[in-house]
Each structure stands twice: as C-alpha cells, then as structure tokens.
Short mmCIF file of C-alpha atoms in Angstrom, two decimals:
data_model
loop_
_atom_site.label_atom_id
_atom_site.label_comp_id
_atom_site.label_asym_id
_atom_site.label_seq_id
_atom_site.Cartn_x
_atom_site.Cartn_y
_atom_site.Cartn_z
CA MET A 12 -16.86 57.89 7.45
CA LYS A 13 -17.52 54.58 9.67
CA ALA A 14 -14.89 51.70 9.64
CA SER A 15 -16.55 48.88 7.84
CA ILE A 16 -16.17 45.74 10.01
CA THR A 17 -15.44 42.04 8.44
CA PRO A 18 -17.33 39.52 10.06
CA ASN A 19 -14.52 36.70 11.01
CA LYS A 20 -15.91 33.38 9.59
CA ALA A 21 -13.23 31.45 11.19
CA PRO A 22 -14.97 30.24 14.16
CA ALA A 23 -17.76 28.95 11.85
CA ASP A 24 -15.51 27.29 9.37
CA GLY A 25 -13.48 25.62 11.90
CA ARG A 26 -16.78 24.46 13.96
CA ARG A 27 -18.05 23.22 10.28
CA GLY A 28 -14.85 21.19 9.51
CA ALA A 29 -15.12 19.68 12.81
CA GLY A 30 -18.82 18.36 12.41
CA LEU A 31 -17.98 17.22 8.91
CA ILE A 32 -14.83 15.27 11.02
CA ARG A 33 -17.38 14.00 13.54
CA MET A 34 -19.83 13.16 10.69
CA GLY A 35 -17.05 11.25 8.99
CA PHE A 36 -15.79 8.99 12.19
CA LEU A 37 -19.95 8.51 12.55
CA LYS A 38 -20.52 7.07 9.50
CA LYS A 39 -17.71 4.85 9.91
CA ALA A 40 -17.98 3.80 13.04
CA ALA A 41 -21.75 2.88 11.63
CA VAL A 42 -20.48 0.35 8.76
CA LEU A 43 -18.00 -1.22 11.35
CA VAL A 44 -21.25 -2.17 13.44
CA PHE A 45 -23.07 -3.22 10.64
CA TRP A 46 -20.35 -5.80 9.05
CA LEU A 47 -20.03 -7.05 12.91
CA LEU A 48 -23.40 -7.38 13.20
CA VAL A 49 -23.19 -9.53 10.18
CA TRP A 50 -20.50 -11.58 11.08
CA GLN A 51 -22.58 -12.25 14.49
CA LEU A 52 -25.34 -13.59 12.52
CA ALA A 53 -23.38 -15.62 10.61
CA TYR A 54 -21.43 -17.18 13.25
CA LEU A 55 -25.40 -17.88 15.08
CA ALA A 56 -26.11 -19.33 11.61
CA VAL A 57 -22.95 -21.58 11.18
CA ASN A 58 -22.94 -22.20 15.11
CA ARG A 59 -19.68 -23.59 14.75
CA GLU A 60 -16.88 -22.29 16.54
CA LEU A 61 -14.04 -23.82 14.41
CA TYR A 62 -15.44 -23.19 10.96
CA LEU A 63 -16.60 -19.07 12.13
CA PRO A 64 -15.66 -17.59 15.79
CA ALA A 65 -17.52 -15.13 17.27
CA PRO A 66 -16.31 -11.69 16.94
CA LEU A 67 -15.91 -11.17 20.82
CA THR A 68 -14.33 -14.38 20.83
CA VAL A 69 -11.92 -13.00 17.90
CA LEU A 70 -11.23 -9.41 20.26
CA HIS A 71 -10.78 -11.21 23.14
CA ARG A 72 -7.97 -13.50 21.87
CA LEU A 73 -6.74 -10.27 19.93
CA ALA A 74 -6.63 -8.24 23.26
CA GLY A 75 -4.71 -11.37 24.59
CA LEU A 76 -1.99 -11.29 21.84
CA ILE A 77 -1.03 -7.62 22.35
CA ARG A 78 -0.74 -8.16 25.62
CA LEU A 79 2.71 -10.22 24.29
CA LYS A 80 5.85 -8.69 24.18
CA THR A 81 6.33 -11.84 21.13
CA PHE A 82 3.39 -10.36 19.62
CA TRP A 83 4.73 -7.02 18.69
CA VAL A 84 8.47 -8.26 18.23
CA ASP A 85 7.14 -10.98 15.51
CA THR A 86 4.44 -8.41 14.28
CA LEU A 87 7.77 -5.92 13.41
CA TRP A 88 9.90 -8.54 12.12
CA SER A 89 6.38 -8.96 9.18
CA VAL A 90 6.93 -4.91 9.06
CA LEU A 91 10.24 -4.78 8.02
CA ARG A 92 10.28 -7.85 5.42
CA VAL A 93 6.59 -6.12 3.74
CA ALA A 94 8.34 -2.64 4.03
CA GLU A 95 11.72 -3.97 2.69
CA GLY A 96 10.28 -5.88 -0.41
CA PHE A 97 7.50 -2.60 -1.25
CA ILE A 98 10.69 -0.29 -1.24
CA LEU A 99 13.18 -2.36 -3.54
CA ALA A 100 10.13 -2.53 -5.66
CA LEU A 101 9.08 1.27 -5.53
CA ALA A 102 12.44 2.34 -6.24
CA LEU A 103 13.43 -0.42 -9.23
CA ALA A 104 9.63 0.45 -10.70
CA VAL A 105 10.12 3.92 -10.64
CA LEU A 106 13.24 3.98 -12.30
CA LEU A 107 12.63 1.29 -14.89
CA GLY A 108 9.23 2.53 -15.49
CA VAL A 109 10.30 6.42 -16.18
CA ALA A 110 13.24 4.71 -18.42
CA SER A 111 10.58 2.80 -20.14
CA GLY A 112 8.01 5.38 -20.88
CA LEU A 113 10.98 7.22 -22.48
CA SER A 114 13.06 4.51 -24.35
CA ARG A 115 11.09 2.22 -26.69
CA LEU A 116 14.39 -0.37 -26.27
CA VAL A 117 13.73 -0.67 -22.58
CA HIS A 118 10.09 -0.59 -22.82
CA ALA A 119 10.49 -3.84 -25.03
CA LEU A 120 13.32 -5.22 -22.66
CA ILE A 121 10.97 -5.02 -19.49
CA SER A 122 7.40 -5.64 -20.91
CA PRO A 123 8.00 -9.54 -21.41
CA VAL A 124 9.24 -9.49 -17.75
CA VAL A 125 6.20 -7.77 -16.15
CA THR A 126 3.82 -9.74 -18.57
CA ALA A 127 5.57 -13.30 -17.58
CA ILE A 128 5.27 -11.77 -13.59
CA LYS A 129 1.65 -10.96 -14.09
CA ALA A 130 0.96 -14.10 -15.59
CA THR A 131 2.46 -16.67 -12.86
CA PRO A 132 0.65 -17.96 -10.06
CA VAL A 133 1.76 -16.56 -6.83
CA MET A 134 2.40 -19.83 -5.63
CA SER A 135 4.40 -20.79 -7.77
CA PHE A 136 6.90 -18.22 -7.36
CA ILE A 137 7.00 -19.07 -3.22
CA MET A 138 7.85 -22.32 -4.12
CA ILE A 139 10.34 -21.40 -6.22
CA ALA A 140 11.77 -18.58 -3.77
CA LEU A 141 11.76 -21.69 -1.11
CA PHE A 142 14.68 -22.73 -3.18
CA TRP A 143 16.67 -19.56 -3.63
CA PHE A 144 16.78 -17.87 -0.50
CA SER A 145 16.50 -18.09 3.28
CA SER A 146 12.95 -18.45 5.11
CA GLY A 147 13.10 -14.65 5.89
CA GLN A 148 13.90 -13.61 2.46
CA VAL A 149 11.32 -15.28 0.68
CA PRO A 150 8.57 -12.83 1.77
CA VAL A 151 10.76 -9.62 1.51
CA PHE A 152 11.04 -11.17 -2.49
CA ILE A 153 7.44 -12.13 -2.81
CA CYS A 154 6.61 -8.71 -2.31
CA PHE A 155 9.07 -7.10 -4.24
CA LEU A 156 8.43 -9.03 -7.19
CA MET A 157 4.37 -8.74 -7.02
CA CYS A 158 4.59 -5.16 -6.49
CA PHE A 159 6.74 -4.30 -9.14
CA PRO A 160 4.37 -4.50 -12.41
CA ILE A 161 1.93 -2.68 -9.97
CA VAL A 162 3.83 0.21 -9.77
CA TRP A 163 5.82 -0.10 -13.53
CA THR A 164 2.60 0.12 -15.83
CA PRO A 165 1.59 3.32 -13.90
CA MET A 166 5.15 4.78 -14.23
CA VAL A 167 4.75 4.05 -18.49
CA GLU A 168 1.87 5.60 -18.62
CA GLY A 169 2.51 8.29 -16.70
CA ILE A 170 5.75 9.62 -18.42
CA ARG A 171 3.88 9.19 -22.18
CA ASN A 172 1.28 11.33 -20.95
CA VAL A 173 3.35 14.47 -20.39
CA ASP A 174 2.69 17.35 -22.49
CA GLY A 175 4.71 17.03 -25.21
CA GLN A 176 4.46 20.51 -26.95
CA LEU A 177 5.74 21.60 -22.97
CA LEU A 178 8.25 19.32 -23.53
CA GLU A 179 9.63 20.80 -27.12
CA MET A 180 9.19 24.22 -25.57
CA SER A 181 11.25 23.36 -22.39
CA ARG A 182 14.16 21.61 -25.41
CA VAL A 183 14.08 24.79 -27.43
CA PHE A 184 14.48 27.37 -24.48
CA ARG A 185 17.02 25.18 -22.93
CA VAL A 186 15.27 24.58 -19.62
CA ARG A 187 17.20 23.01 -17.48
CA LEU A 188 16.48 19.25 -16.48
CA TRP A 189 15.60 19.93 -12.74
CA VAL A 190 13.16 22.48 -13.66
CA ARG A 191 11.54 20.16 -16.28
CA ILE A 192 11.31 17.10 -13.97
CA ARG A 193 9.85 19.53 -11.44
CA ARG A 194 7.45 21.15 -13.55
CA LEU A 195 6.64 18.80 -16.30
CA TYR A 196 7.47 14.84 -15.30
CA VAL A 197 6.23 14.83 -11.18
CA PRO A 198 2.79 16.45 -12.11
CA SER A 199 2.16 14.30 -14.83
CA LEU A 200 3.27 10.97 -13.05
CA LEU A 201 1.78 11.77 -9.57
CA PRO A 202 -1.77 11.31 -10.27
CA TYR A 203 -0.59 7.48 -11.77
CA PHE A 204 1.96 7.09 -9.25
CA THR A 205 -0.17 7.26 -6.03
CA PRO A 206 -2.98 4.99 -6.96
CA ALA A 207 -0.17 2.42 -7.76
CA CYS A 208 1.43 3.17 -4.52
CA LEU A 209 -1.78 2.25 -2.78
CA ASN A 210 -2.37 -0.95 -4.80
CA ALA A 211 0.99 -2.30 -4.08
CA LEU A 212 1.09 -1.96 -0.70
CA GLY A 213 -2.46 -3.68 -0.19
CA TYR A 214 -1.44 -6.55 -2.32
CA GLY A 215 1.97 -6.43 -0.64
CA TRP A 216 0.59 -7.55 2.87
CA LYS A 217 -1.26 -10.07 0.84
CA VAL A 218 1.80 -11.79 -0.91
CA GLY A 219 4.20 -11.26 2.04
CA VAL A 220 2.01 -13.00 4.70
CA ALA A 221 1.12 -15.47 2.60
CA ALA A 222 4.89 -16.49 1.68
CA GLU A 223 5.12 -16.13 5.53
CA VAL A 224 3.08 -19.03 5.70
CA LEU A 225 4.32 -20.91 3.55
CA SER A 226 8.38 -20.43 3.95
CA HIS A 227 7.51 -20.42 7.80
CA PRO A 228 10.16 -17.81 9.19
CA ALA A 229 11.18 -17.98 12.77
CA ARG A 230 9.39 -14.43 13.51
CA SER A 231 6.55 -13.59 11.38
CA ILE A 232 2.80 -13.21 11.07
CA GLY A 233 2.23 -15.81 9.18
CA SER A 234 4.22 -18.18 11.09
CA HIS A 235 1.93 -17.88 13.56
CA MET A 236 -1.50 -17.98 10.93
CA TYR A 237 0.12 -21.37 10.22
CA GLU A 238 0.31 -23.05 13.67
CA ALA A 239 -3.17 -21.91 14.23
CA LYS A 240 -4.46 -23.47 11.43
CA ALA A 241 -2.01 -26.86 12.26
CA TYR A 242 -4.23 -26.64 15.93
CA LEU A 243 -7.33 -26.18 14.53
CA ASP A 244 -7.84 -22.73 16.35
CA SER A 245 -9.95 -20.27 14.56
CA ALA A 246 -10.10 -17.75 16.91
CA GLU A 247 -6.51 -16.96 16.80
CA LEU A 248 -6.35 -17.10 12.63
CA PHE A 249 -8.97 -14.92 13.15
CA ALA A 250 -7.08 -12.44 15.23
CA TRP A 251 -3.97 -12.47 12.96
CA THR A 252 -6.19 -12.00 9.96
CA VAL A 253 -7.75 -8.51 11.76
CA VAL A 254 -4.07 -7.44 12.72
CA VAL A 255 -3.03 -8.02 8.98
CA ILE A 256 -5.83 -5.90 7.63
CA VAL A 257 -5.14 -3.53 10.31
CA LEU A 258 -1.51 -2.97 9.42
CA SER A 259 -2.12 -2.60 5.69
CA MET A 260 -5.00 -0.28 6.12
CA GLY A 261 -2.58 1.77 8.69
CA PHE A 262 0.29 2.06 5.81
CA GLU A 263 -2.22 3.02 3.14
CA ARG A 264 -3.14 5.55 5.60
CA LEU A 265 0.54 6.52 6.55
CA PHE A 266 1.55 6.62 2.69
CA THR A 267 -1.51 8.73 1.90
CA LEU A 268 -0.35 11.21 4.38
CA LEU A 269 3.34 11.25 3.37
CA ILE A 270 2.17 11.83 -0.63
CA ARG A 271 0.49 14.90 0.58
CA ARG A 272 2.92 16.85 1.67
CA LEU A 273 4.97 16.42 -1.33
CA PRO A 274 4.96 19.43 -3.47
CA ALA A 275 2.97 18.20 -6.45
CA GLY A 276 3.99 21.10 -8.82
CA ASN A 277 1.84 22.92 -11.35
CA ARG A 278 1.27 21.70 -14.56
CA GLU A 279 1.85 25.08 -16.32
CA VAL A 280 3.79 26.31 -19.43
CA VAL A 281 7.49 26.52 -18.41
CA ARG A 282 8.86 30.07 -19.50
CA PRO A 283 11.68 30.70 -21.17
CA ASP A 284 14.03 32.38 -18.07
CA ALA A 285 13.09 29.52 -16.05
#
C-alpha cells in the first residue's frame, strides 16, 4: 500500500501573501506619487512660493526640522496632549455610553450635553477654554471634548443592539456577569467601537493642533505652525502640516493593530453551564 503524499502548500501561500503585500505597497506608492505630481503641477500653475511651496521645498524643510532636537521634543509634547485628551474621552465615553445604552435616565441626562457639544463651533470652545485652563491644558480639554461625542454615540447604539433574547436567556440561567460581558456585550460593541475610535483619533489631532495654534503653548506643533504663518514661511507651515498628517495616520494604524489583538469573542448562544 503506497503512502499518499500531501503537497506542501505553505511555500506557495507564503509567496502569494508576499506578492499581495508588494502589490499593496506599490499601489499606495503610486497613489502618493500621483498626488505629489498634482501638487507639483498646482505649484507651477500658481507660481507663488508664498501661496503654495513646491513639494521638494517642503520635503527639504521637513528634513531640516527632523535634524533638530527641538522638533522631537515639541512633537512629543503635542503627542502627549492629544493622547491624554483622547484617552480621557475614550474612557468616559465608553463608561457613559454603556450606561446610557442600559439606562434611559442616564441617556436623557447625557444626550443634551452631547447635542450641545456637536452644535457648538470648535473655535468657541477654544476661546472659552483659554479663560479656564493654562495654554498647555487647552489642547487636552478640546481634544477630550470633541472626541467624547464621537465615541459616546456608537457605544449607545452598540449596547442597544445586543440580542435581547440572548440577554434574557443569560438572566434565566443566571450566567455570570463577566461571561455576559465577554460573550454578549463585547462582540456587540466592537463593530461600533473601532470605527468610532479611529474617527475620534483623526478628529482629535485636528482640533488638538488647532487649539495649540490659538493657545500657543511653549512646546507644541501648533506654536511652530503659528510662527511659520506669522513669518510668512509657507514651506515650514506645510512641513509641520505633513508631520501632523503622518502622526494622525500612524496613530490610527497603531490603534487598529492593537484592536486586532483584542479577543473579539464569539457571538453565540450562552450555555446554561457557562
């Protein structure tokens, strides 16, 4: 009797995966080159360095900034402010979002505040915050305030969309609270949680840097952008803008990788012996 030989598909799958990664990288590189060409054409059409600097000029200025120690120190301070505001907003929004989804009373109390935050211009909050906080704390407060509704609303929806029949079954069979959270609530919240956090991160960087521009803290990206505008240095202004974009995209990517490592749980019927 001859032993059957199963072909090893691992190398082929590995090559296929590597090929897909290369194709994805080349596609992103092609898109980047396309928009750099559009930028260069726009620069040639405007023909005014003050209004629109050339891409190479901005990259050269960015390379010069990266060599400076102050660049890294000031960028780190901005990162810490945005991270602090985002983490505070995330923690409170998840807590109050879950409570609002479970309790109509809590929702009735929090909902008007969220509506007011959404309706009020960011500039108004920044001006008010300048009276309340020091220049270094204004970006933290603004980032927290603007990110809170973005996370709170999906949390409420996620809790309300938990399968009612599974919840009732878990109560009947007296399933432990931790098991209910892991098997029912977490799988229901994650599809809402991840996009909300990514949106909040991107928006948090925008409003955080805008608050730095107006509050003008000693160590910040926003202060450098304000100084570049004051001295009509458009190349440096664009260079710092590129830094903000790269940081925002990098943090979104990092957050996505962290979320993928979390156990999503299985949306299945809870067994009585759980």
